[in-house]
Amino acid sequence: MIKKILIANRGEIAVRIARACNEMGIKSAAIYTDADRYSLHVTKADENYNIGPDSVAGYLNVSRIVDLAVSTGCDALHPGYGFLSENPALAEQCALRGIKFIGPDAKVIRQMGDKIKAREAMIAAKIPVVPGTEGNLESLEDAKAFAKKIGYPVMLKATNGGGGRGIRLCKDESELGYNFDRVRSEVSKAFGSADIFMEKAIVNPRHIEVQILADSRGNIIHLYERDCSIQRRHQKLIEIAPSPQLTQKQREYIGDLAVRAAKAVGYQNAGTVEFLMSDDDQFYFMEMNTRLQVEHPVSETITGIDIVQEQIRIAAGKKLSVKQQDIHTRGIAIEFRINAEDPRNDFLPSFGRISRYFAAGGPGVRTDGAIYTGYHIPPYYDSMCVKLIVWALSWPELIARSKRALKDIEVHGVKTTIPYHMQILNSKEFAGAHFDTSFVESHPELTEYSIKQNKGEIAAAVGAAIAAHLQL
Ligand code: ADP
Ligand code: ADP
Ligand code: MG
């Protein structure tokens, strides 16, 4: 069995992985940049190693991180999400140096990381894909001709993209002309390759994805689906498992489809197959994420399966601990991404000191976070600072409990998306379980709200004003 894992990540996901190691009796080693000296993941792991002053580049340095894993006696490495998690070079380096990479092999990461190759593999496996180009777009003329063929609206997308970036809707030929070079330059800056392709834009779709687990002995299972339709700028804000918008029949269909997709590429470890569901209830493969996902806790909550622990067992060569027929879901779970951003100011990142943090608790509530009272959120990283996960037996109970939990959690000192999530819960459409990926954009009024300040905050503000006055 694996004895010590290097966690090649930071923040809440590094804390999450350290917790899994702890429960399994496996030692964990954290890495941290100078900017992350006081980050929670540093103290939650058994060992920690400084990787220097480069706030972002430090977590992206493959050879340095693998060297560190070797020299500190780790026998496995978990990449988390973001950073190097979908970088085939890391998986390759680990394999060369005798470190078990907790994820699929480099070949599959490379294949699925290229959305054109992923689509080809799915077409070959007879999985329905969003209609789109067979290869990359060579020129604007090429793009215009193809758009004419499939019909507007169309989507321009980064072939090597991720994190919702490099995706642009074009409603007509003039928008396509306007966007073409812009997307190419944006994409080449973000992903180091200017490759883009085109898909038919599915109008007001729902984003439905399936969590799968595959071991090295050919066993593949799914943990049902997540509905991630509540997004802003193609980035998820809220995720729900199972989707309140699917019938049992659709649920089974999509689960089988995801398992077939994973089988077709010889997948191993945890992965997610993402689909778009059109308004006439057709499902189309969109992409596969070859890593642990931000929203994995909602699937854990309804199935009772610890996905990170399964990942570690799979990497150690063990059999999946459950069979498909042993997986039963109970109730419904929702995750709110609490970002240090100001929804009333175009979701501008809000970094700085957390003057007070109180984690929500009570029945059916889980908080996965990396903040504490006194912590300074550094400006270099993702603005997501806590994930609030709520579970209940039914959708109406889930809404009520979520409101309670969002009132319960307290994050002071920075602006957060907490009040915005409350606005969403109060909307009739959401409560009625009818929403698609256009929800956020079509409800700009939800960003208009006032915040009741609590007594502590008011007292602190009054104190600061008096002090400033005395200094004058
Ligand atoms: P999930 O697909 O797990 O919901 P996200 O799409 O929100 O996750 O991505 C998780 C994290 O990884 C985010 O911090 C996101 O910005 C980052 N990320 C994902 N894919 C890429 C990529 N290809 N390049 C850079 N960052 C990425
Ligand atoms: P990423 O790798 O950045 O996660 P995805 O291909 O998963 O990119 O797309 C992210 C989001 O963009 C989807 O969840 C969906 O909301 C939107 N999207 C992507 N492709 C399409 C499409 N063809 N039609 C409609 N919406 C799309
Ligand atoms: Mg995606």
Coordinates of C-alpha atoms and ligand atoms in Angstrom, one line a residue:
M1 CA 0.0 0.0 0.0
I2 CA 1.0 3.6 -0.4
K3 CA 2.8 5.1 2.6
K4 CA 3.3 8.7 1.9
I5 CA 1.6 11.1 -0.6
L6 CA 3.0 14.4 -1.9
I7 CA 0.1 16.8 -2.3
A8 CA 0.9 18.9 -5.4
N9 CA -1.7 21.6 -4.7
R10 CA -2.8 24.2 -2.2
G11 CA -5.9 25.5 -0.4
E12 CA -9.1 23.6 0.2
I13 CA -8.3 20.7 -2.1
A14 CA -4.9 20.1 -0.5
V15 CA -6.7 20.1 2.9
R16 CA -9.2 17.7 1.5
I17 CA -6.5 15.3 0.3
A18 CA -4.6 15.5 3.6
R19 CA -7.9 14.5 5.4
A20 CA -8.3 11.4 3.2
C21 CA -4.6 10.4 3.9
N22 CA -5.1 10.8 7.6
E23 CA -8.2 8.5 7.6
M24 CA -6.3 5.9 5.7
G25 CA -3.2 6.0 7.9
I26 CA -1.1 7.4 5.0
K27 CA 1.4 10.2 5.6
S28 CA 0.9 13.4 3.7
A29 CA 3.4 16.0 2.6
A30 CA 2.3 19.5 1.6
I31 CA 4.2 22.0 -0.6
Y32 CA 3.8 25.8 -0.2
T33 CA 5.1 28.9 -1.8
D34 CA 6.2 31.9 0.3
A35 CA 2.8 33.5 -0.3
D36 CA 1.2 30.4 1.2
R37 CA 3.4 30.2 4.4
Y38 CA 0.3 30.6 6.6
S39 CA -2.1 28.6 4.4
L40 CA -4.2 26.0 6.1
H41 CA -3.0 23.1 4.0
V42 CA 0.5 23.5 5.3
T43 CA -0.5 22.6 8.9
K44 CA -3.1 20.0 7.9
A45 CA -0.5 17.7 6.2
D46 CA 2.0 15.7 8.3
E47 CA 5.0 17.3 6.6
N48 CA 5.4 20.5 4.7
Y49 CA 8.0 21.8 2.2
N50 CA 8.6 25.4 1.1
I51 CA 9.0 25.6 -2.7
G52 CA 10.1 29.2 -2.9
P53 CA 8.9 32.7 -3.9
D54 CA 7.2 32.0 -7.2
S55 CA 3.5 32.2 -6.1
V56 CA 2.0 30.5 -9.1
A57 CA 5.0 29.1 -11.0
G58 CA 6.0 27.2 -7.9
Y59 CA 3.0 25.0 -8.1
L60 CA 3.6 24.4 -11.8
N61 CA 7.2 23.3 -11.7
V62 CA 7.0 19.6 -12.6
S63 CA 10.6 18.6 -12.2
R64 CA 11.0 20.4 -8.9
I65 CA 7.9 18.8 -7.4
V66 CA 8.7 15.3 -8.6
D67 CA 12.3 15.7 -7.2
L68 CA 10.8 16.7 -3.9
A69 CA 8.5 13.7 -3.9
V70 CA 11.5 11.4 -4.4
S71 CA 13.8 13.1 -2.0
T72 CA 11.2 13.2 0.8
G73 CA 10.4 9.5 0.4
C74 CA 6.9 9.8 -1.0
D75 CA 5.7 6.9 -3.0
A76 CA 2.7 8.6 -4.6
L77 CA 1.5 12.1 -5.7
H78 CA -2.0 13.6 -5.8
P79 CA -2.3 16.6 -8.1
G80 CA -5.8 17.9 -6.9
Y81 CA -7.5 20.1 -9.5
G82 CA -6.3 23.0 -11.5
F83 CA -2.4 23.6 -11.5
L84 CA -0.7 20.4 -12.9
S85 CA -3.7 18.1 -12.5
E86 CA -4.2 17.7 -16.3
N87 CA -0.6 18.0 -17.3
P88 CA 0.6 14.8 -18.9
A89 CA 4.2 15.6 -18.2
L90 CA 3.6 15.3 -14.5
A91 CA 2.1 11.9 -14.8
E92 CA 5.0 10.9 -17.1
Q93 CA 7.7 12.2 -14.7
C94 CA 6.0 10.4 -11.8
A95 CA 6.0 7.1 -13.7
L96 CA 9.7 7.5 -14.7
R97 CA 10.7 8.2 -11.1
G98 CA 8.7 5.4 -9.5
I99 CA 6.1 7.7 -7.9
K100 CA 2.5 6.5 -8.3
F101 CA 0.5 9.3 -10.0
I102 CA -3.0 9.4 -8.5
G103 CA -4.9 9.9 -11.7
P104 CA -5.1 8.3 -15.2
D105 CA -2.0 7.7 -17.3
A106 CA -0.3 10.4 -19.3
K107 CA -1.7 9.1 -22.6
V108 CA -5.3 9.4 -21.5
I109 CA -4.7 12.8 -20.0
R110 CA -3.2 14.0 -23.2
Q111 CA -6.0 12.5 -25.4
M112 CA -8.8 13.9 -23.3
G113 CA -7.1 17.3 -22.7
D114 CA -7.3 17.8 -26.5
K115 CA -11.1 18.4 -27.1
I116 CA -10.8 17.5 -30.7
K117 CA -9.1 14.1 -29.9
A118 CA -11.7 13.5 -27.1
R119 CA -14.5 14.1 -29.6
E120 CA -12.9 11.7 -32.1
A121 CA -12.7 9.0 -29.4
M122 CA -16.3 9.5 -28.5
I123 CA -17.6 9.5 -32.1
A124 CA -15.7 6.2 -32.6
A125 CA -17.4 4.8 -29.5
K126 CA -20.8 6.0 -30.8
I127 CA -21.3 8.5 -27.9
P128 CA -23.4 11.5 -29.1
V129 CA -21.2 14.6 -29.3
V130 CA -22.2 18.2 -29.8
P131 CA -22.1 18.8 -33.6
G132 CA -18.8 20.5 -34.4
T133 CA -15.7 20.7 -36.5
E134 CA -13.6 17.6 -37.1
G135 CA -10.3 19.5 -36.6
N136 CA -9.1 22.9 -35.6
L137 CA -10.2 26.0 -37.4
E138 CA -7.6 27.2 -39.9
S139 CA -9.0 30.6 -40.7
L140 CA -12.0 32.9 -40.4
E141 CA -13.1 31.7 -43.8
D142 CA -13.0 28.2 -42.6
A143 CA -15.0 29.1 -39.6
K144 CA -17.7 31.0 -41.6
A145 CA -18.1 28.1 -44.0
F146 CA -18.5 25.6 -41.2
A147 CA -20.9 27.9 -39.2
K148 CA -23.1 28.1 -42.4
K149 CA -23.2 24.3 -42.5
I150 CA -24.3 23.7 -38.9
G151 CA -26.2 26.9 -38.4
Y152 CA -26.0 29.8 -35.9
P153 CA -25.6 30.2 -33.0
V154 CA -22.2 28.6 -32.7
M155 CA -19.5 28.4 -30.0
L156 CA -15.8 29.1 -30.5
K157 CA -13.8 27.0 -28.1
A158 CA -10.2 26.5 -27.0
T159 CA -9.1 23.0 -28.1
N160 CA -6.9 22.8 -25.0
G161 CA -9.1 24.9 -22.8
G162 CA -10.4 24.5 -19.2
G163 CA -11.8 26.5 -16.3
G164 CA -14.4 28.1 -18.6
R165 CA -12.0 30.3 -20.5
G166 CA -11.7 30.7 -24.2
I167 CA -15.4 29.9 -24.9
R168 CA -17.3 32.5 -27.0
L169 CA -20.9 32.4 -28.3
C170 CA -21.4 33.8 -31.8
K171 CA -25.0 34.5 -32.8
D172 CA -24.3 35.4 -36.4
E173 CA -21.6 35.9 -39.0
S174 CA -20.7 39.4 -37.8
E175 CA -20.2 38.2 -34.2
L176 CA -18.0 35.4 -35.5
G177 CA -15.9 37.8 -37.5
Y178 CA -15.6 40.0 -34.4
N179 CA -14.6 37.2 -32.0
F180 CA -12.4 34.9 -34.1
D181 CA -9.0 36.6 -33.7
R182 CA -9.9 37.8 -30.2
V183 CA -10.6 34.2 -29.0
R184 CA -7.4 33.0 -30.7
S185 CA -5.2 35.5 -28.9
E186 CA -7.0 35.0 -25.6
V187 CA -6.6 31.2 -25.9
S188 CA -2.9 31.4 -26.9
K189 CA -2.2 33.5 -23.8
A190 CA -4.2 31.3 -21.5
F191 CA -3.2 27.8 -22.8
G192 CA 0.0 28.3 -24.8
S193 CA -1.7 27.1 -28.0
A194 CA -4.0 29.2 -30.3
D195 CA -5.9 26.1 -31.4
I196 CA -9.7 26.6 -31.5
F197 CA -12.6 24.7 -32.9
M198 CA -16.3 25.2 -33.4
E199 CA -19.4 23.6 -31.9
K200 CA -23.0 24.2 -32.5
A201 CA -24.2 26.3 -29.5
I202 CA -26.9 24.3 -27.6
V203 CA -29.4 26.9 -26.7
N204 CA -30.1 27.3 -22.9
P205 CA -28.7 23.8 -22.1
R206 CA -28.3 22.2 -18.8
H207 CA -24.8 21.0 -17.8
I208 CA -25.1 17.4 -16.6
E209 CA -21.9 15.5 -15.7
V210 CA -21.3 12.0 -14.4
Q211 CA -18.7 11.0 -11.8
I212 CA -16.9 7.8 -12.7
L213 CA -14.4 5.6 -11.0
A214 CA -12.3 3.0 -12.8
D215 CA -9.7 0.6 -11.3
S216 CA -6.7 -1.1 -12.9
R217 CA -8.6 -4.4 -13.2
G218 CA -11.2 -3.2 -15.7
N219 CA -13.9 -2.3 -13.2
I220 CA -15.7 0.9 -14.1
I221 CA -18.6 2.4 -12.1
H222 CA -20.4 5.7 -12.0
L223 CA -21.6 7.7 -8.9
Y224 CA -24.6 9.2 -10.8
E225 CA -24.8 12.8 -12.1
R226 CA -24.3 16.4 -11.0
D227 CA -26.3 19.3 -12.3
C228 CA -23.8 22.2 -12.8
S229 CA -26.1 24.5 -14.8
I230 CA -25.8 27.4 -12.4
Q231 CA -22.7 29.1 -14.0
R232 CA -21.3 32.5 -14.5
R233 CA -19.1 33.0 -17.6
H234 CA -18.9 29.2 -18.1
Q235 CA -17.7 28.7 -14.6
K236 CA -19.7 26.7 -12.1
L237 CA -21.2 28.5 -9.0
I238 CA -23.5 25.8 -7.7
E239 CA -23.6 22.0 -8.2
I240 CA -26.3 19.6 -7.3
A241 CA -26.4 15.8 -7.1
P242 CA -28.5 14.1 -8.3
S243 CA -30.0 16.6 -10.8
P244 CA -33.5 17.7 -9.8
Q245 CA -34.2 18.1 -13.6
L246 CA -33.7 14.4 -14.7
T247 CA -36.1 11.5 -14.7
Q248 CA -34.8 8.1 -13.3
K249 CA -34.6 6.8 -16.9
Q250 CA -32.5 9.7 -18.1
R251 CA -30.3 9.2 -15.0
E252 CA -29.6 5.6 -15.9
Y253 CA -29.1 6.4 -19.5
I254 CA -26.5 9.1 -18.8
G255 CA -24.7 7.0 -16.2
D256 CA -24.3 4.1 -18.7
L257 CA -23.1 6.5 -21.4
A258 CA -20.4 7.9 -19.1
V259 CA -19.2 4.4 -18.3
R260 CA -19.1 3.5 -22.0
A261 CA -17.1 6.7 -22.6
A262 CA -14.6 5.9 -19.9
K263 CA -14.2 2.3 -21.2
A264 CA -13.7 3.5 -24.7
V265 CA -10.5 5.3 -23.7
G266 CA -9.2 2.7 -21.2
Y267 CA -9.8 5.1 -18.4
Q268 CA -8.3 4.6 -14.9
N269 CA -8.9 6.4 -11.6
A270 CA -11.6 9.1 -10.9
G271 CA -12.9 11.2 -13.8
T272 CA -15.9 13.2 -15.0
V273 CA -17.7 13.0 -18.2
E274 CA -19.5 16.3 -19.0
F275 CA -22.7 16.5 -21.1
L276 CA -25.0 19.2 -22.3
M277 CA -28.7 18.4 -22.2
S278 CA -30.7 20.4 -24.7
D279 CA -34.2 21.7 -24.2
D280 CA -35.6 18.8 -26.1
D281 CA -33.8 16.5 -23.6
Q282 CA -31.0 15.2 -25.8
F283 CA -27.6 14.5 -24.3
Y284 CA -24.4 15.5 -26.0
F285 CA -20.8 14.7 -24.8
M286 CA -18.9 17.9 -24.2
E287 CA -15.6 17.0 -22.5
M288 CA -14.0 14.7 -20.0
N289 CA -12.1 16.0 -17.0
T290 CA -9.3 13.6 -16.1
R291 CA -9.0 14.6 -12.4
L292 CA -10.8 15.1 -9.1
Q293 CA -13.4 17.8 -9.5
V294 CA -14.2 20.8 -7.4
E295 CA -17.7 19.6 -6.9
H296 CA -16.9 16.0 -6.0
P297 CA -18.3 16.4 -2.4
V298 CA -21.9 16.4 -3.6
S299 CA -21.5 12.9 -5.1
E300 CA -19.8 11.7 -1.9
T301 CA -22.6 13.1 0.1
I302 CA -25.4 11.2 -1.7
T303 CA -23.5 7.9 -2.1
G304 CA -21.4 7.8 1.0
I305 CA -18.3 7.0 -1.1
D306 CA -15.1 8.9 -0.3
I307 CA -13.8 9.6 -3.9
V308 CA -10.3 10.7 -2.8
Q309 CA -9.8 7.5 -0.8
E310 CA -11.0 5.5 -3.9
Q311 CA -8.5 7.4 -6.0
I312 CA -5.7 6.4 -3.7
R313 CA -6.8 2.8 -3.6
I314 CA -7.0 2.7 -7.4
A315 CA -3.5 4.1 -7.7
A316 CA -2.2 1.5 -5.3
G317 CA -3.5 -1.2 -7.7
K318 CA -6.5 -2.2 -5.5
K319 CA -9.9 -3.1 -6.6
L320 CA -12.8 -0.6 -6.4
S321 CA -14.4 -1.0 -2.9
V322 CA -17.9 -1.2 -4.4
K323 CA -19.7 -2.6 -7.4
Q324 CA -22.3 -0.6 -9.4
Q325 CA -25.2 -2.5 -7.9
D326 CA -24.0 -1.6 -4.4
I327 CA -24.3 2.1 -5.0
H328 CA -27.5 3.7 -3.7
T329 CA -28.1 7.4 -3.5
R330 CA -30.0 9.0 -0.6
G331 CA -31.5 12.5 -0.7
I332 CA -30.0 15.4 -2.6
A333 CA -26.9 17.5 -2.1
I334 CA -25.9 21.0 -3.2
E335 CA -22.5 22.8 -3.2
F336 CA -22.1 26.5 -3.1
R337 CA -18.8 27.9 -4.2
I338 CA -18.0 30.7 -1.8
N339 CA -15.7 32.9 -3.6
A340 CA -13.9 36.0 -2.2
E341 CA -15.6 38.2 -4.8
D342 CA -18.1 41.1 -4.8
P343 CA -21.2 40.1 -6.7
R344 CA -22.5 43.7 -6.6
N345 CA -19.3 44.9 -8.3
D346 CA -19.2 42.5 -11.3
F347 CA -17.7 39.7 -9.1
L348 CA -14.5 41.6 -8.6
P349 CA -12.0 39.5 -6.5
S350 CA -11.9 40.7 -2.9
F351 CA -8.6 39.7 -1.2
G352 CA -7.3 40.5 2.2
R353 CA -7.6 39.6 5.8
I354 CA -10.5 37.4 7.1
S355 CA -11.3 39.4 10.3
R356 CA -13.7 36.6 11.5
Y357 CA -14.7 33.2 10.1
F358 CA -17.4 31.0 11.5
A359 CA -18.0 27.6 9.7
A360 CA -21.6 26.6 9.2
G361 CA -22.6 23.4 10.9
G362 CA -25.7 21.5 12.1
P363 CA -27.5 18.6 10.4
G364 CA -26.6 17.9 6.8
V365 CA -23.9 20.5 6.5
R366 CA -20.2 20.2 5.4
T367 CA -17.8 23.0 4.8
D368 CA -14.6 22.3 2.9
G369 CA -12.5 25.4 3.2
A370 CA -9.0 26.8 3.6
I371 CA -9.7 29.9 5.6
Y372 CA -9.6 30.8 9.3
T373 CA -10.0 34.0 11.4
G374 CA -6.9 36.1 10.8
Y375 CA -6.0 34.5 7.4
H376 CA -4.9 36.7 4.6
I377 CA -6.3 35.6 1.3
P378 CA -3.4 36.0 -1.1
P379 CA -4.2 37.7 -4.5
Y380 CA -2.3 35.2 -6.6
Y381 CA -4.7 32.3 -6.6
D382 CA -8.3 31.3 -7.4
S383 CA -10.9 33.3 -5.4
M384 CA -12.8 30.2 -4.2
C385 CA -12.2 30.0 -0.4
V386 CA -14.8 27.7 1.0
K387 CA -17.3 25.2 -0.4
L388 CA -20.5 24.9 1.6
I389 CA -22.1 21.5 1.0
V390 CA -25.7 20.9 2.2
W391 CA -27.7 17.6 2.1
A392 CA -31.4 16.9 2.7
L393 CA -33.9 14.2 1.9
S394 CA -35.9 16.3 -0.6
W395 CA -35.5 19.4 -2.8
P396 CA -37.8 21.7 -0.7
E397 CA -36.0 20.6 2.5
L398 CA -32.7 21.2 0.7
I399 CA -33.7 24.8 -0.1
A400 CA -34.7 25.5 3.4
R401 CA -31.6 23.9 4.9
S402 CA -29.3 25.7 2.5
K403 CA -30.8 29.1 3.5
R404 CA -30.2 28.2 7.1
A405 CA -26.6 27.2 6.4
L406 CA -25.9 30.4 4.4
K407 CA -27.2 32.4 7.3
D408 CA -25.1 30.3 9.6
I409 CA -21.7 30.7 7.9
E410 CA -19.9 33.9 8.6
V411 CA -17.0 35.3 6.5
H412 CA -16.0 38.9 7.5
G413 CA -13.3 41.1 6.2
V414 CA -13.7 40.3 2.5
K415 CA -16.7 40.4 0.2
T416 CA -18.1 37.0 -0.7
T417 CA -20.7 35.3 -2.9
I418 CA -22.7 34.2 0.2
P419 CA -25.4 36.9 -0.2
Y420 CA -25.6 36.1 -3.9
H421 CA -26.2 32.4 -3.3
M422 CA -29.0 33.5 -0.9
Q423 CA -30.6 35.5 -3.7
I424 CA -30.5 32.5 -6.0
L425 CA -32.2 30.3 -3.3
N426 CA -34.9 33.0 -3.0
S427 CA -35.7 33.0 -6.7
K428 CA -38.8 31.1 -7.8
E429 CA -37.2 29.6 -10.8
F430 CA -34.5 28.0 -8.8
A431 CA -36.8 26.8 -6.1
G432 CA -39.0 25.3 -8.8
A433 CA -36.0 23.3 -10.0
H434 CA -36.1 24.8 -13.5
F435 CA -32.9 26.4 -14.6
D436 CA -30.3 26.2 -17.4
T437 CA -26.9 27.7 -18.0
S438 CA -28.4 31.0 -18.9
F439 CA -29.8 31.5 -15.4
V440 CA -27.2 33.8 -14.0
E441 CA -27.0 36.0 -17.1
S442 CA -30.8 36.3 -17.4
H443 CA -31.1 37.4 -13.7
P444 CA -28.9 40.4 -13.3
E445 CA -31.3 41.7 -10.7
L446 CA -30.1 39.0 -8.3
T447 CA -26.8 41.0 -7.8
E448 CA -28.8 43.9 -6.4
Y449 CA -29.2 43.5 -2.6
S450 CA -28.3 45.2 0.6
I451 CA -26.4 43.6 3.4
K452 CA -27.5 43.9 7.0
Q453 CA -24.3 44.4 8.9
N454 CA -24.0 42.6 12.2
K455 CA -23.3 44.3 15.5
G456 CA -19.7 43.2 15.7
E457 CA -18.9 44.7 12.3
I458 CA -20.7 48.0 13.1
A459 CA -18.8 48.2 16.4
A460 CA -15.5 47.6 14.6
A461 CA -16.4 50.3 12.0
V462 CA -17.3 52.8 14.8
G463 CA -14.1 52.0 16.6
A464 CA -12.0 52.5 13.5
A465 CA -13.8 55.9 12.8
I466 CA -13.1 57.1 16.4
A467 CA -9.4 56.1 16.1
A468 CA -9.1 57.9 12.8
H469 CA -10.7 61.0 14.3
L470 CA -8.4 61.0 17.3
Q471 CA -5.3 60.7 15.0
L472 CA -6.5 63.8 13.2
Ligands
ADP1 P1 -14.4 21.7 -12.2 O1 -14.4 21.3 -13.6 O2 -13.8 20.8 -11.2 O3 -15.7 22.2 -11.8 P2 -13.2 24.2 -12.7 O4 -13.5 24.1 -14.2 O5 -13.8 25.2 -11.9 O6 -13.4 22.8 -12.0 O7 -11.7 24.2 -12.6 C1 -11.1 23.9 -11.3 C2 -9.9 24.8 -11.1 O8 -8.9 24.5 -12.1 C3 -10.2 26.2 -11.3 O9 -9.3 26.9 -10.4 C4 -9.9 26.5 -12.7 O10 -9.6 27.9 -12.9 C5 -8.7 25.6 -13.0 N1 -8.6 25.1 -14.3 C6 -9.3 24.0 -14.8 N2 -8.9 23.7 -16.0 C7 -7.8 24.5 -16.3 C8 -6.9 24.7 -17.4 N3 -7.0 23.9 -18.5 N4 -6.0 25.6 -17.3 C9 -5.9 26.4 -16.3 N5 -6.7 26.3 -15.2 C10 -7.6 25.4 -15.2
ADP2 P1 -14.2 23.9 -19.8 O1 -13.1 22.9 -20.3 O2 -13.7 25.3 -19.8 O3 -14.9 23.4 -18.6 P2 -16.5 23.1 -21.4 O4 -16.4 22.5 -22.7 O5 -16.7 22.1 -20.3 O6 -15.2 24.0 -21.0 O7 -17.6 24.2 -21.3 C1 -17.9 25.0 -20.2 C2 -19.3 25.5 -20.2 O8 -19.5 26.3 -21.4 C3 -20.4 24.5 -20.3 O9 -20.7 24.0 -19.0 C4 -21.5 25.3 -20.9 O10 -22.2 26.1 -20.0 C5 -20.8 26.1 -21.9 N1 -20.7 25.5 -23.3 C6 -19.6 24.8 -23.8 N2 -19.9 24.4 -25.0 C7 -21.2 24.7 -25.3 C8 -22.0 24.5 -26.4 N3 -21.6 23.9 -27.5 N4 -23.3 25.0 -26.3 C9 -23.7 25.7 -25.3 N5 -23.0 25.9 -24.2 C10 -21.7 25.4 -24.2
MG3 MG -15.9 21.6 -18.5

